[in-house]
PDB file of C-alpha atoms in Angstrom:
ATOM      1  CA  MET H  29      87.431 102.116  97.034  1.00 76.00           C
ATOM      2  CA  ILE H  30      89.782  99.560  98.636  1.00 84.00           C
ATOM      3  CA  ASP H  31      92.659 101.856  97.654  1.00 82.00           C
ATOM      4  CA  THR H  32      91.478 104.382 100.282  1.00 88.00           C
ATOM      5  CA  LEU H  33      91.633 101.805 103.095  1.00 91.00           C
ATOM      6  CA  LYS H  34      95.223 102.657 104.022  1.00 92.00           C
ATOM      7  CA  GLU H  35      94.530 106.370 104.504  1.00 93.00           C
ATOM      8  CA  ARG H  36      91.232 105.808 106.302  1.00 92.00           C
ATOM      9  CA  VAL H  37      92.605 103.272 108.788  1.00 94.00           C
ATOM     10  CA  ASN H  38      95.938 105.008 109.403  1.00 94.00           C
ATOM     11  CA  GLY H  39      94.093 108.286 109.957  1.00 93.00           C
ATOM     12  CA  ASP H  40      92.175 106.798 112.907  1.00 92.00           C
ATOM     13  CA  ALA H  41      94.542 106.896 115.908  1.00 94.00           C
ATOM     14  CA  GLY H  42      92.173 104.847 118.072  1.00 94.00           C
ATOM     15  CA  LEU H  43      91.949 102.063 115.518  1.00 95.00           C
ATOM     16  CA  VAL H  44      95.720 101.996 114.997  1.00 96.00           C
ATOM     17  CA  ARG H  45      96.169 101.799 118.777  1.00 96.00           C
ATOM     18  CA  ARG H  46      93.656  98.931 118.954  1.00 95.00           C
ATOM     19  CA  GLY H  47      95.703  97.005 116.399  1.00 94.00           C
ATOM     20  CA  ARG H  48      99.119  97.835 117.857  1.00 95.00           C
ATOM     21  CA  TYR H  49      99.875  94.124 118.431  1.00 95.00           C
ATOM     22  CA  LEU H  50      98.636  93.059 114.990  1.00 95.00           C
ATOM     23  CA  THR H  51     101.136  92.382 112.212  1.00 96.00           C
ATOM     24  CA  THR H  52      99.850  90.243 109.355  1.00 96.00           C
ATOM     25  CA  THR H  53      98.944  90.124 105.680  1.00 96.00           C
ATOM     26  CA  PHE H  54      95.488  89.004 104.603  1.00 96.00           C
ATOM     27  CA  LEU H  55      93.767  88.465 101.291  1.00 95.00           C
ATOM     28  CA  LEU H  56      90.512  90.262 100.539  1.00 95.00           C
ATOM     29  CA  GLU H  57      88.700  88.818  97.524  1.00 95.00           C
ATOM     30  CA  ILE H  58      85.609  90.573  96.226  1.00 94.00           C
ATOM     31  CA  GLY H  59      84.154  88.797  93.232  1.00 93.00           C
ATOM     32  CA  ALA H  60      86.995  88.385  90.737  1.00 92.00           C
ATOM     33  CA  ALA H  61      89.164  91.139  92.278  1.00 94.00           C
ATOM     34  CA  ALA H  62      91.727  90.472  95.002  1.00 94.00           C
ATOM     35  CA  TRP H  63      93.903  92.578  97.299  1.00 95.00           C
ATOM     36  CA  LEU H  64      96.675  91.690  99.704  1.00 96.00           C
ATOM     37  CA  ILE H  65      96.491  93.981 102.718  1.00 95.00           C
ATOM     38  CA  ALA H  66      99.643  94.191 104.838  1.00 96.00           C
ATOM     39  CA  ILE H  67      99.311  95.439 108.411  1.00 96.00           C
ATOM     40  CA  HIS H  68     102.228  96.274 110.711  1.00 97.00           C
ATOM     41  CA  GLU H  69     101.452  97.122 114.333  1.00 96.00           C
ATOM     42  CA  GLY H  70      97.941  98.289 113.448  1.00 94.00           C
ATOM     43  CA  ARG H  71      98.945 100.451 110.482  1.00 95.00           C
ATOM     44  CA  ILE H  72      98.152  99.369 106.960  1.00 96.00           C
ATOM     45  CA  VAL H  73     101.481  99.520 105.163  1.00 96.00           C
ATOM     46  CA  ALA H  74     100.397  98.192 101.761  1.00 94.00           C
ATOM     47  CA  VAL H  75      97.281  97.444  99.739  1.00 94.00           C
ATOM     48  CA  THR H  76      98.326  95.463  96.671  1.00 93.00           C
ATOM     49  CA  LYS H  77      95.809  94.713  93.922  1.00 93.00           C
ATOM     50  CA  GLY H  78      95.936  91.290  92.256  1.00 87.00           C
ATOM     51  CA  PRO H  79      95.657  89.110  90.319  1.00 87.00           C
ATOM     52  CA  PHE H  80      98.045  86.881  92.217  1.00 86.00           C
ATOM     53  CA  VAL H  81      99.445  83.522  91.190  1.00 87.00           C
ATOM     54  CA  MET H  82     100.223  82.221  94.688  1.00 86.00           C
ATOM     55  CA  PRO H  83      99.366  84.897  97.255  1.00 84.00           C
ATOM     56  CA  SER H  84     100.987  84.580 100.661  1.00 90.00           C
ATOM     57  CA  SER H  85      98.622  85.575 103.462  1.00 93.00           C
ATOM     58  CA  SER H  86      97.621  84.516 106.964  1.00 95.00           C
ATOM     59  CA  PHE H  87      93.950  84.251 106.068  1.00 96.00           C
ATOM     60  CA  ALA H  88      91.512  85.188 103.335  1.00 95.00           C
ATOM     61  CA  LEU H  89      88.106  86.862 103.302  1.00 96.00           C
ATOM     62  CA  ARG H  90      86.069  86.092 100.169  1.00 96.00           C
ATOM     63  CA  THR H  91      82.683  87.431  99.106  1.00 96.00           C
ATOM     64  CA  SER H  92      80.721  88.419  96.017  1.00 96.00           C
ATOM     65  CA  GLN H  93      80.662  91.931  94.590  1.00 95.00           C
ATOM     66  CA  ALA H  94      76.929  92.262  95.317  1.00 95.00           C
ATOM     67  CA  GLU H  95      77.354  91.340  98.997  1.00 94.00           C
ATOM     68  CA  TRP H  96      80.323  93.678  99.357  1.00 94.00           C
ATOM     69  CA  ASP H  97      78.330  96.531  97.815  1.00 92.00           C
ATOM     70  CA  ARG H  98      75.593  95.974 100.416  1.00 93.00           C
ATOM     71  CA  PHE H  99      78.190  95.869 103.227  1.00 93.00           C
ATOM     72  CA  CYS H 100      79.648  99.184 102.008  1.00 91.00           C
ATOM     73  CA  GLU H 101      76.339 101.049 101.941  1.00 90.00           C
ATOM     74  CA  MET H 102      76.141 103.993 104.332  1.00 89.00           C
ATOM     75  CA  ARG H 103      73.454 102.112 106.310  1.00 90.00           C
ATOM     76  CA  PRO H 104      73.725  98.450 105.325  1.00 91.00           C
ATOM     77  CA  PRO H 105      70.659  96.237 105.789  1.00 91.00           C
ATOM     78  CA  PRO H 106      70.539  93.728 108.667  1.00 92.00           C
ATOM     79  CA  GLY H 107      72.682  90.721 107.846  1.00 90.00           C
ATOM     80  CA  SER H 108      75.005  92.825 105.703  1.00 91.00           C
ATOM     81  CA  ASN H 109      76.128  95.280 108.374  1.00 92.00           C
ATOM     82  CA  ASP H 110      78.800  93.156 110.069  1.00 93.00           C
ATOM     83  CA  LEU H 111      81.521  90.713 109.033  1.00 94.00           C
ATOM     84  CA  MET H 112      80.195  88.031 111.382  1.00 95.00           C
ATOM     85  CA  ALA H 113      76.664  88.489 110.008  1.00 94.00           C
ATOM     86  CA  LEU H 114      78.035  87.913 106.504  1.00 95.00           C
ATOM     87  CA  ILE H 115      79.819  84.776 107.706  1.00 95.00           C
ATOM     88  CA  LYS H 116      76.665  83.549 109.457  1.00 95.00           C
ATOM     89  CA  ARG H 117      74.697  84.037 106.222  1.00 94.00           C
ATOM     90  CA  ARG H 118      77.477  82.125 104.421  1.00 95.00           C
ATOM     91  CA  VAL H 119      78.114  84.899 101.913  1.00 96.00           C
ATOM     92  CA  LEU H 120      81.563  85.721 103.345  1.00 95.00           C
ATOM     93  CA  LYS H 121      84.107  82.941 103.600  1.00 96.00           C
ATOM     94  CA  ALA H 122      86.934  83.258 106.098  1.00 95.00           C
ATOM     95  CA  GLU H 123      89.719  80.780 105.367  1.00 95.00           C
ATOM     96  CA  GLY H 124      93.216  80.182 106.667  1.00 94.00           C
ATOM     97  CA  GLU H 125      94.648  80.994 110.086  1.00 93.00           C
ATOM     98  CA  LEU H 126      91.446  82.286 111.635  1.00 95.00           C
ATOM     99  CA  GLN H 127      92.960  82.727 115.100  1.00 96.00           C
ATOM    100  CA  ILE H 128      94.535  85.985 113.876  1.00 95.00           C
ATOM    101  CA  PHE H 129      91.200  87.135 112.439  1.00 96.00           C
ATOM    102  CA  MET H 130      89.176  86.214 115.530  1.00 96.00           C
ATOM    103  CA  ALA H 131      91.701  87.587 118.050  1.00 96.00           C
ATOM    104  CA  ASN H 132      91.550  90.947 116.253  1.00 96.00           C
ATOM    105  CA  LEU H 133      87.933  90.807 115.113  1.00 95.00           C
ATOM    106  CA  ARG H 134      86.997  94.277 116.326  1.00 95.00           C
ATOM    107  CA  TYR H 135      89.977  95.756 114.487  1.00 96.00           C
ATOM    108  CA  PHE H 136      88.988  94.059 111.221  1.00 96.00           C
ATOM    109  CA  LYS H 137      85.314  95.018 111.628  1.00 94.00           C
ATOM    110  CA  GLU H 138      86.189  98.667 112.174  1.00 94.00           C
ATOM    111  CA  ALA H 139      88.926  98.758 109.523  1.00 94.00           C
ATOM    112  CA  LEU H 140      86.743  97.290 106.764  1.00 94.00           C
ATOM    113  CA  GLY H 141      83.812  99.389 108.015  1.00 91.00           C
ATOM    114  CA  LYS H 142      85.887 102.441 107.062  1.00 91.00           C
ATOM    115  CA  LEU H 143      85.051 101.604 103.435  1.00 89.00           C
ATOM    116  CA  ARG H 144      81.373 102.439 103.896  1.00 86.00           C
ATOM    117  CA  ARG H 145      80.053 105.227 101.741  1.00 73.00           C
ATOM    118  CA  GLU H 146      79.938 108.520 103.565  1.00 68.00           C
ATOM    119  CA  ARG H 147      76.887 110.740 103.774  1.00 49.00           C
ATOM    120  CA  VAL H 148      76.914 113.401 101.082  1.00 44.00           C
ATOM    121  CA  ALA H 149      76.372 116.942 102.413  1.00 46.00           C
ATOM    122  CA  ALA H 150      73.239 118.502 100.968  1.00 45.00           C
TER     123      ALA H 150
END
């Protein structure tokens, strides 16, 4: 599912505009899997799947597979619906240069929220 992040984010002109001053690479670790996500001026330019020996990133977001699955539900339960709620519950660890993460928090919330399961048409 992480592989679709590039298309989903880059397809949202408003989100790309919101991140127009953001250029960074961050590590997203979900359970044992890891991805380096490179962003240039709000556009995701690369999503690289690990494993990595010594990944180079500004910051890292780490959580368990079970917590990530709850976050990605179409309607996640309270406490699993927001990155800051996950951090508050101590099930998501944010490490590294957090100024970049916090200064662009809305961008990251909306970008990772794009991975939520979509409603299936009946």
